[in-house]
mmCIF file of C-alpha atoms in Angstrom:
data_model
loop_
_atom_site.group_PDB
_atom_site.id
_atom_site.type_symbol
_atom_site.label_atom_id
_atom_site.label_comp_id
_atom_site.label_asym_id
_atom_site.label_seq_id
_atom_site.Cartn_x
_atom_site.Cartn_y
_atom_site.Cartn_z
ATOM 1 C CA MET C 106 76.143 24.677 -46.341
ATOM 2 C CA ALA C 107 75.726 21.190 -44.845
ATOM 3 C CA MET C 108 72.337 19.508 -45.221
ATOM 4 C CA LEU C 109 72.863 17.526 -42.022
ATOM 5 C CA GLU C 110 75.081 18.517 -39.131
ATOM 6 C CA THR C 111 75.547 16.978 -35.690
ATOM 7 C CA ARG C 112 77.384 18.820 -32.946
ATOM 8 C CA LYS C 113 78.816 16.999 -29.922
ATOM 9 C CA LEU C 114 76.172 14.293 -30.360
ATOM 10 C CA THR C 115 76.323 11.875 -27.423
ATOM 11 C CA LYS C 116 74.330 8.831 -26.353
ATOM 12 C CA ARG C 117 74.889 6.836 -23.165
ATOM 13 C CA PHE C 118 73.325 3.563 -22.087
ATOM 14 C CA GLY C 119 74.043 3.343 -18.368
ATOM 15 C CA GLY C 120 77.822 3.381 -18.048
ATOM 16 C CA LEU C 121 78.394 2.751 -21.770
ATOM 17 C CA THR C 122 78.905 5.728 -24.081
ATOM 18 C CA ALA C 123 77.826 4.437 -27.494
ATOM 19 C CA VAL C 124 78.207 7.767 -29.332
ATOM 20 C CA ASN C 125 80.667 10.217 -27.855
ATOM 21 C CA GLY C 126 80.619 13.883 -28.912
ATOM 22 C CA VAL C 127 80.361 13.248 -32.662
ATOM 23 C CA ASP C 128 80.662 16.271 -34.958
ATOM 24 C CA LEU C 129 79.713 15.369 -38.521
ATOM 25 C CA SER C 130 78.509 17.276 -41.572
ATOM 26 C CA VAL C 131 76.804 15.743 -44.601
ATOM 27 C CA GLU C 132 76.854 17.855 -47.747
ATOM 28 C CA GLU C 133 73.834 18.063 -50.022
ATOM 29 C CA ARG C 134 73.684 15.734 -53.044
ATOM 30 C CA MET C 135 76.695 13.726 -51.945
ATOM 31 C CA ILE C 136 77.204 10.122 -50.843
ATOM 32 C CA THR C 137 78.766 10.006 -47.393
ATOM 33 C CA ALA C 138 79.777 6.722 -45.749
ATOM 34 C CA LEU C 139 80.002 6.151 -42.007
ATOM 35 C CA ILE C 140 82.281 3.208 -41.263
ATOM 36 C CA GLY C 141 83.975 1.603 -38.289
ATOM 37 C CA PRO C 142 84.494 -1.741 -36.547
ATOM 38 C CA ASN C 143 81.544 -3.627 -35.067
ATOM 39 C CA GLY C 144 80.240 -1.894 -31.951
ATOM 40 C CA SER C 145 81.664 1.492 -32.905
ATOM 41 C CA GLY C 146 78.292 3.281 -32.624
ATOM 42 C CA LYS C 147 77.198 3.565 -36.253
ATOM 43 C CA THR C 148 73.648 2.229 -35.930
ATOM 44 C CA THR C 149 73.168 4.097 -32.648
ATOM 45 C CA TYR C 150 74.140 7.265 -34.528
ATOM 46 C CA PHE C 151 71.452 6.497 -37.138
ATOM 47 C CA ASN C 152 68.920 5.900 -34.347
ATOM 48 C CA LEU C 153 69.737 9.328 -32.926
ATOM 49 C CA LEU C 154 69.300 10.990 -36.323
ATOM 50 C CA THR C 155 65.865 9.407 -36.814
ATOM 51 C CA GLY C 156 64.508 10.007 -33.309
ATOM 52 C CA VAL C 157 64.563 6.379 -32.147
ATOM 53 C CA TYR C 158 66.830 7.462 -29.269
ATOM 54 C CA PRO C 159 67.016 10.939 -27.704
ATOM 55 C CA PRO C 160 70.599 12.164 -27.285
ATOM 56 C CA ASN C 161 72.053 12.807 -23.840
ATOM 57 C CA GLU C 162 74.004 15.741 -25.221
ATOM 58 C CA GLY C 163 74.489 17.577 -28.489
ATOM 59 C CA ASN C 164 72.282 18.703 -31.355
ATOM 60 C CA ILE C 165 71.092 17.544 -34.765
ATOM 61 C CA PHE C 166 70.532 20.138 -37.491
ATOM 62 C CA PHE C 167 68.822 19.393 -40.804
ATOM 63 C CA ASN C 168 68.729 22.259 -43.278
ATOM 64 C CA GLN C 169 69.600 24.504 -40.299
ATOM 65 C CA GLU C 170 66.535 23.353 -38.339
ATOM 66 C CA ASN C 171 67.201 21.778 -34.948
ATOM 67 C CA LEU C 172 65.649 18.294 -34.934
ATOM 68 C CA THR C 173 67.016 17.273 -31.528
ATOM 69 C CA GLY C 174 64.401 15.383 -29.512
ATOM 70 C CA LEU C 175 61.747 15.224 -32.246
ATOM 71 C CA LYS C 176 59.748 12.020 -32.740
ATOM 72 C CA PRO C 177 60.519 9.643 -35.661
ATOM 73 C CA GLY C 178 57.327 10.512 -37.561
ATOM 74 C CA VAL C 179 58.053 14.232 -37.384
ATOM 75 C CA ILE C 180 61.624 13.690 -38.563
ATOM 76 C CA ALA C 181 60.392 11.550 -41.475
ATOM 77 C CA ARG C 182 58.042 14.359 -42.531
ATOM 78 C CA ARG C 183 60.995 16.755 -42.488
ATOM 79 C CA GLY C 184 62.619 14.601 -45.182
ATOM 80 C CA ILE C 185 64.848 11.990 -43.501
ATOM 81 C CA SER C 186 64.171 8.318 -44.230
ATOM 82 C CA ARG C 187 66.113 5.123 -43.544
ATOM 83 C CA THR C 188 66.525 1.409 -44.067
ATOM 84 C CA PHE C 189 67.462 -0.952 -41.245
ATOM 85 C CA GLN C 190 70.345 -3.281 -40.487
ATOM 86 C CA ASN C 191 67.767 -6.004 -39.795
ATOM 87 C CA ILE C 192 65.155 -6.012 -42.549
ATOM 88 C CA GLN C 193 61.870 -4.457 -41.374
ATOM 89 C CA LEU C 194 59.330 -5.248 -44.100
ATOM 90 C CA PHE C 195 55.626 -6.090 -43.809
ATOM 91 C CA GLN C 196 56.205 -9.771 -44.466
ATOM 92 C CA ARG C 197 52.637 -10.718 -45.495
ATOM 93 C CA LEU C 198 52.092 -7.692 -47.741
ATOM 94 C CA THR C 199 53.069 -7.781 -51.389
ATOM 95 C CA VAL C 200 55.967 -5.817 -52.824
ATOM 96 C CA LEU C 201 53.518 -3.267 -54.236
ATOM 97 C CA GLU C 202 51.604 -2.962 -50.961
ATOM 98 C CA ASN C 203 54.806 -2.423 -48.952
ATOM 99 C CA VAL C 204 55.744 0.565 -51.109
ATOM 100 C CA MET C 205 52.202 1.944 -51.216
ATOM 101 C CA VAL C 206 51.894 1.843 -47.415
ATOM 102 C CA ALA C 207 55.059 3.918 -47.054
ATOM 103 C CA GLN C 208 53.429 6.762 -48.975
ATOM 104 C CA ASP C 209 50.729 7.159 -46.321
ATOM 105 C CA LEU C 210 52.998 9.765 -44.715
ATOM 106 C CA HIS C 211 51.992 12.243 -47.429
ATOM 107 C CA CYS C 212 48.425 11.123 -48.234
ATOM 108 C CA HIS C 213 45.426 13.363 -47.571
ATOM 109 C CA ALA C 214 42.479 10.952 -47.724
ATOM 110 C CA THR C 215 39.961 11.100 -44.870
ATOM 111 C CA VAL C 216 37.982 8.188 -43.415
ATOM 112 C CA MET C 217 34.771 9.514 -44.971
ATOM 113 C CA GLY C 218 36.492 10.046 -48.294
ATOM 114 C CA VAL C 219 37.741 6.455 -48.327
ATOM 115 C CA TYR C 220 34.321 5.110 -47.324
ATOM 116 C CA PHE C 221 32.465 6.974 -50.085
ATOM 117 C CA ARG C 222 35.285 6.562 -52.644
ATOM 118 C CA THR C 223 35.306 10.242 -53.547
ATOM 119 C CA PRO C 224 37.009 11.331 -56.801
ATOM 120 C CA ALA C 225 39.880 12.847 -54.794
ATOM 121 C CA VAL C 226 40.497 9.551 -52.987
ATOM 122 C CA VAL C 227 40.349 7.520 -56.206
ATOM 123 C CA LYS C 228 42.786 9.915 -57.886
ATOM 124 C CA GLU C 229 45.195 9.843 -54.945
ATOM 125 C CA GLU C 230 45.077 6.040 -54.758
ATOM 126 C CA ARG C 231 45.885 5.804 -58.462
ATOM 127 C CA GLU C 232 48.831 8.184 -58.046
ATOM 128 C CA VAL C 233 50.134 6.224 -55.042
ATOM 129 C CA ARG C 234 49.968 2.974 -57.010
ATOM 130 C CA GLU C 235 51.744 4.504 -60.016
ATOM 131 C CA LYS C 236 54.466 5.973 -57.813
ATOM 132 C CA ALA C 237 54.959 2.626 -56.091
ATOM 133 C CA ARG C 238 55.356 0.866 -59.430
ATOM 134 C CA SER C 239 57.922 3.414 -60.611
ATOM 135 C CA LEU C 240 59.992 2.953 -57.441
ATOM 136 C CA ILE C 241 59.801 -0.840 -57.725
ATOM 137 C CA ASP C 242 61.084 -0.500 -61.286
ATOM 138 C CA LEU C 243 63.835 1.881 -60.132
ATOM 139 C CA VAL C 244 65.289 -0.605 -57.628
ATOM 140 C CA GLY C 245 65.133 -3.503 -60.091
ATOM 141 C CA LEU C 246 62.116 -5.440 -58.780
ATOM 142 C CA LYS C 247 59.806 -4.994 -61.769
ATOM 143 C CA GLY C 248 57.647 -8.074 -62.235
ATOM 144 C CA MET C 249 57.661 -8.931 -58.516
ATOM 145 C CA GLU C 250 54.887 -6.519 -57.498
ATOM 146 C CA GLY C 251 52.435 -9.274 -56.536
ATOM 147 C CA GLN C 252 54.834 -11.393 -54.477
ATOM 148 C CA GLU C 253 54.653 -11.330 -50.683
ATOM 149 C CA SER C 254 57.833 -9.752 -49.351
ATOM 150 C CA ARG C 255 58.617 -12.779 -47.166
ATOM 151 C CA ASN C 256 58.997 -14.896 -50.326
ATOM 152 C CA LEU C 257 61.613 -12.647 -51.924
ATOM 153 C CA PRO C 258 65.298 -13.584 -52.016
ATOM 154 C CA TYR C 259 67.354 -11.789 -49.369
ATOM 155 C CA GLY C 260 68.943 -9.330 -51.801
ATOM 156 C CA ALA C 261 65.548 -8.415 -53.230
ATOM 157 C CA GLN C 262 64.215 -7.747 -49.731
ATOM 158 C CA ARG C 263 67.083 -5.302 -49.230
ATOM 159 C CA LEU C 264 66.133 -3.510 -52.440
ATOM 160 C CA LEU C 265 62.475 -3.419 -51.412
ATOM 161 C CA GLU C 266 63.490 -1.655 -48.200
ATOM 162 C CA VAL C 267 65.218 0.992 -50.309
ATOM 163 C CA ALA C 268 62.111 1.421 -52.477
ATOM 164 C CA ARG C 269 59.930 1.761 -49.386
ATOM 165 C CA ALA C 270 62.262 4.380 -47.892
ATOM 166 C CA LEU C 271 62.207 6.332 -51.161
ATOM 167 C CA ALA C 272 58.404 6.264 -51.090
ATOM 168 C CA THR C 273 58.449 8.655 -48.124
ATOM 169 C CA ARG C 274 60.011 11.312 -50.428
ATOM 170 C CA PRO C 275 63.246 11.819 -48.490
ATOM 171 C CA ARG C 276 65.747 14.580 -49.047
ATOM 172 C CA LEU C 277 68.245 12.582 -46.985
ATOM 173 C CA LEU C 278 68.324 8.772 -47.234
ATOM 174 C CA LEU C 279 70.053 6.760 -44.490
ATOM 175 C CA LEU C 280 71.104 3.259 -45.561
ATOM 176 C CA ASP C 281 72.126 0.904 -42.739
ATOM 177 C CA GLU C 282 74.343 -1.860 -44.198
ATOM 178 C CA PRO C 283 72.440 -2.085 -47.508
ATOM 179 C CA ALA C 284 74.948 -4.576 -49.012
ATOM 180 C CA ALA C 285 74.819 -7.016 -46.080
ATOM 181 C CA GLY C 286 74.333 -10.564 -47.337
ATOM 182 C CA MET C 287 74.663 -9.605 -51.010
ATOM 183 C CA ASN C 288 77.002 -11.337 -53.430
ATOM 184 C CA MET C 289 79.426 -9.366 -55.624
ATOM 185 C CA SER C 290 76.975 -9.061 -58.509
ATOM 186 C CA GLU C 291 74.150 -7.858 -56.253
ATOM 187 C CA SER C 292 76.384 -5.342 -54.457
ATOM 188 C CA GLY C 293 77.526 -4.006 -57.832
ATOM 189 C CA GLU C 294 73.896 -3.406 -58.807
ATOM 190 C CA LEU C 295 73.331 -1.746 -55.436
ATOM 191 C CA MET C 296 76.223 0.647 -56.070
ATOM 192 C CA SER C 297 74.640 1.674 -59.378
ATOM 193 C CA LEU C 298 71.296 2.202 -57.636
ATOM 194 C CA ILE C 299 72.805 4.408 -54.919
ATOM 195 C CA ARG C 300 74.518 6.553 -57.545
ATOM 196 C CA LYS C 301 71.189 6.825 -59.379
ATOM 197 C CA ILE C 302 69.477 7.937 -56.164
ATOM 198 C CA ARG C 303 72.157 10.588 -55.628
ATOM 199 C CA ASP C 304 71.694 11.775 -59.219
ATOM 200 C CA MET C 305 67.954 12.177 -58.476
ATOM 201 C CA GLY C 306 68.963 14.896 -56.002
ATOM 202 C CA ILE C 307 68.695 12.777 -52.843
ATOM 203 C CA THR C 308 71.578 12.993 -50.366
ATOM 204 C CA VAL C 309 72.794 9.612 -49.081
ATOM 205 C CA LEU C 310 74.420 8.684 -45.770
ATOM 206 C CA LEU C 311 75.258 5.003 -45.487
ATOM 207 C CA VAL C 312 76.687 2.644 -42.901
ATOM 208 C CA GLU C 313 78.479 -0.204 -44.620
ATOM 209 C CA HIS C 314 81.103 -2.887 -43.915
ATOM 210 C CA ASP C 315 81.743 -3.802 -47.560
ATOM 211 C CA MET C 316 84.788 -1.657 -48.339
ATOM 212 C CA ARG C 317 84.414 -2.276 -52.080
ATOM 213 C CA VAL C 318 81.039 -0.544 -51.902
ATOM 214 C CA VAL C 319 82.258 2.230 -49.590
ATOM 215 C CA MET C 320 85.347 3.088 -51.603
ATOM 216 C CA GLY C 321 83.540 2.679 -54.907
ATOM 217 C CA ILE C 322 80.686 5.151 -54.422
ATOM 218 C CA SER C 323 81.463 7.516 -51.530
ATOM 219 C CA ASP C 324 82.326 11.173 -51.949
ATOM 220 C CA ARG C 325 83.254 11.438 -48.258
ATOM 221 C CA VAL C 326 83.946 8.880 -45.537
ATOM 222 C CA ALA C 327 83.788 9.325 -41.750
ATOM 223 C CA VAL C 328 85.093 6.722 -39.313
ATOM 224 C CA LEU C 329 83.808 5.898 -35.828
ATOM 225 C CA ASN C 330 85.674 3.873 -33.224
ATOM 226 C CA PHE C 331 84.370 3.296 -29.685
ATOM 227 C CA GLY C 332 81.720 5.947 -30.348
ATOM 228 C CA GLN C 333 84.161 8.686 -31.382
ATOM 229 C CA LYS C 334 84.900 10.068 -34.817
ATOM 230 C CA ILE C 335 88.564 9.327 -35.525
ATOM 231 C CA ALA C 336 88.837 10.353 -39.181
ATOM 232 C CA GLU C 337 87.009 12.040 -42.026
ATOM 233 C CA GLY C 338 87.940 12.772 -45.639
ATOM 234 C CA THR C 339 87.927 11.362 -49.138
ATOM 235 C CA PRO C 340 87.986 7.559 -49.479
ATOM 236 C CA GLU C 341 91.682 7.666 -50.384
ATOM 237 C CA GLU C 342 92.558 9.870 -47.406
ATOM 238 C CA VAL C 343 90.673 7.666 -44.978
ATOM 239 C CA LYS C 344 92.136 4.472 -46.423
ATOM 240 C CA GLN C 345 95.656 5.729 -45.645
ATOM 241 C CA ASN C 346 94.887 7.204 -42.215
ATOM 242 C CA PRO C 347 96.989 5.421 -39.536
ATOM 243 C CA ASP C 348 94.251 5.770 -36.897
ATOM 244 C CA VAL C 349 91.802 3.999 -39.195
ATOM 245 C CA ILE C 350 94.304 1.235 -39.934
ATOM 246 C CA ARG C 351 94.864 0.703 -36.209
ATOM 247 C CA ALA C 352 91.107 0.648 -35.522
ATOM 248 C CA TYR C 353 90.544 -2.100 -38.069
ATOM 249 C CA LEU C 354 93.743 -4.090 -37.762
ATOM 250 C CA GLY C 355 94.884 -3.474 -34.211
ATOM 251 C CA LYS C 356 97.855 -1.635 -32.763
ATOM 252 C CA GLY C 357 101.173 -2.430 -34.378
ATOM 253 C CA LYS C 358 99.658 -4.049 -37.489
ATOM 254 C CA LYS C 359 99.923 -1.141 -39.894
ATOM 255 C CA ARG C 360 102.309 -3.076 -42.131
ATOM 256 C CA ALA C 361 99.690 -5.783 -42.632
#
């Protein structure tokens, strides 16, 4: 049974169809990659999954529940979290504060409880801080807790986004170009982290242009081109698919 399934998912912007009737299934506890040339609709597809855009047609099912048309906050509470192609951190908050804030989704403290510092609030705050530290350690940022996120190197900011997404307790994690701007060493560490996340029982769907990352960690790969799914299969199957080769290299360049 698929954890995530989209059926005929379609999004139009005026006369442009950015996502065109996409059927896709993501199996539980697997790493699935969504690839395609620039402008093929990958990030728009993520925005549909997370409620940023409502679809014009089609449906989104998560654990057999129809999420179509729900707001982003509701979808996040259902267990879907994401990172962004353009980093979206709280620049003036520290690393620790960024991860703590993300846990607010599941906190129970009331205004009065915070004001009077009740035992329940103190206990919850301690647990939130401890969880944040464990996630910071998980992504490899231990020792940077007190730094403002804007002062981190680019690769570390990417990892902080992953930690913040994990803080929302997702069952499905969407990673939008997590290796963008990373060098080979950093992307290798990222691959290890994504495998570790999968081994924690979290399903991963990622958009990525770095084919070394895609082919190195993915269980399944789906390919979009001009908003349509043109291929799906194992990394080896997709790599040899003539439609995929044409999409990336252009018609008549298969030999290249």
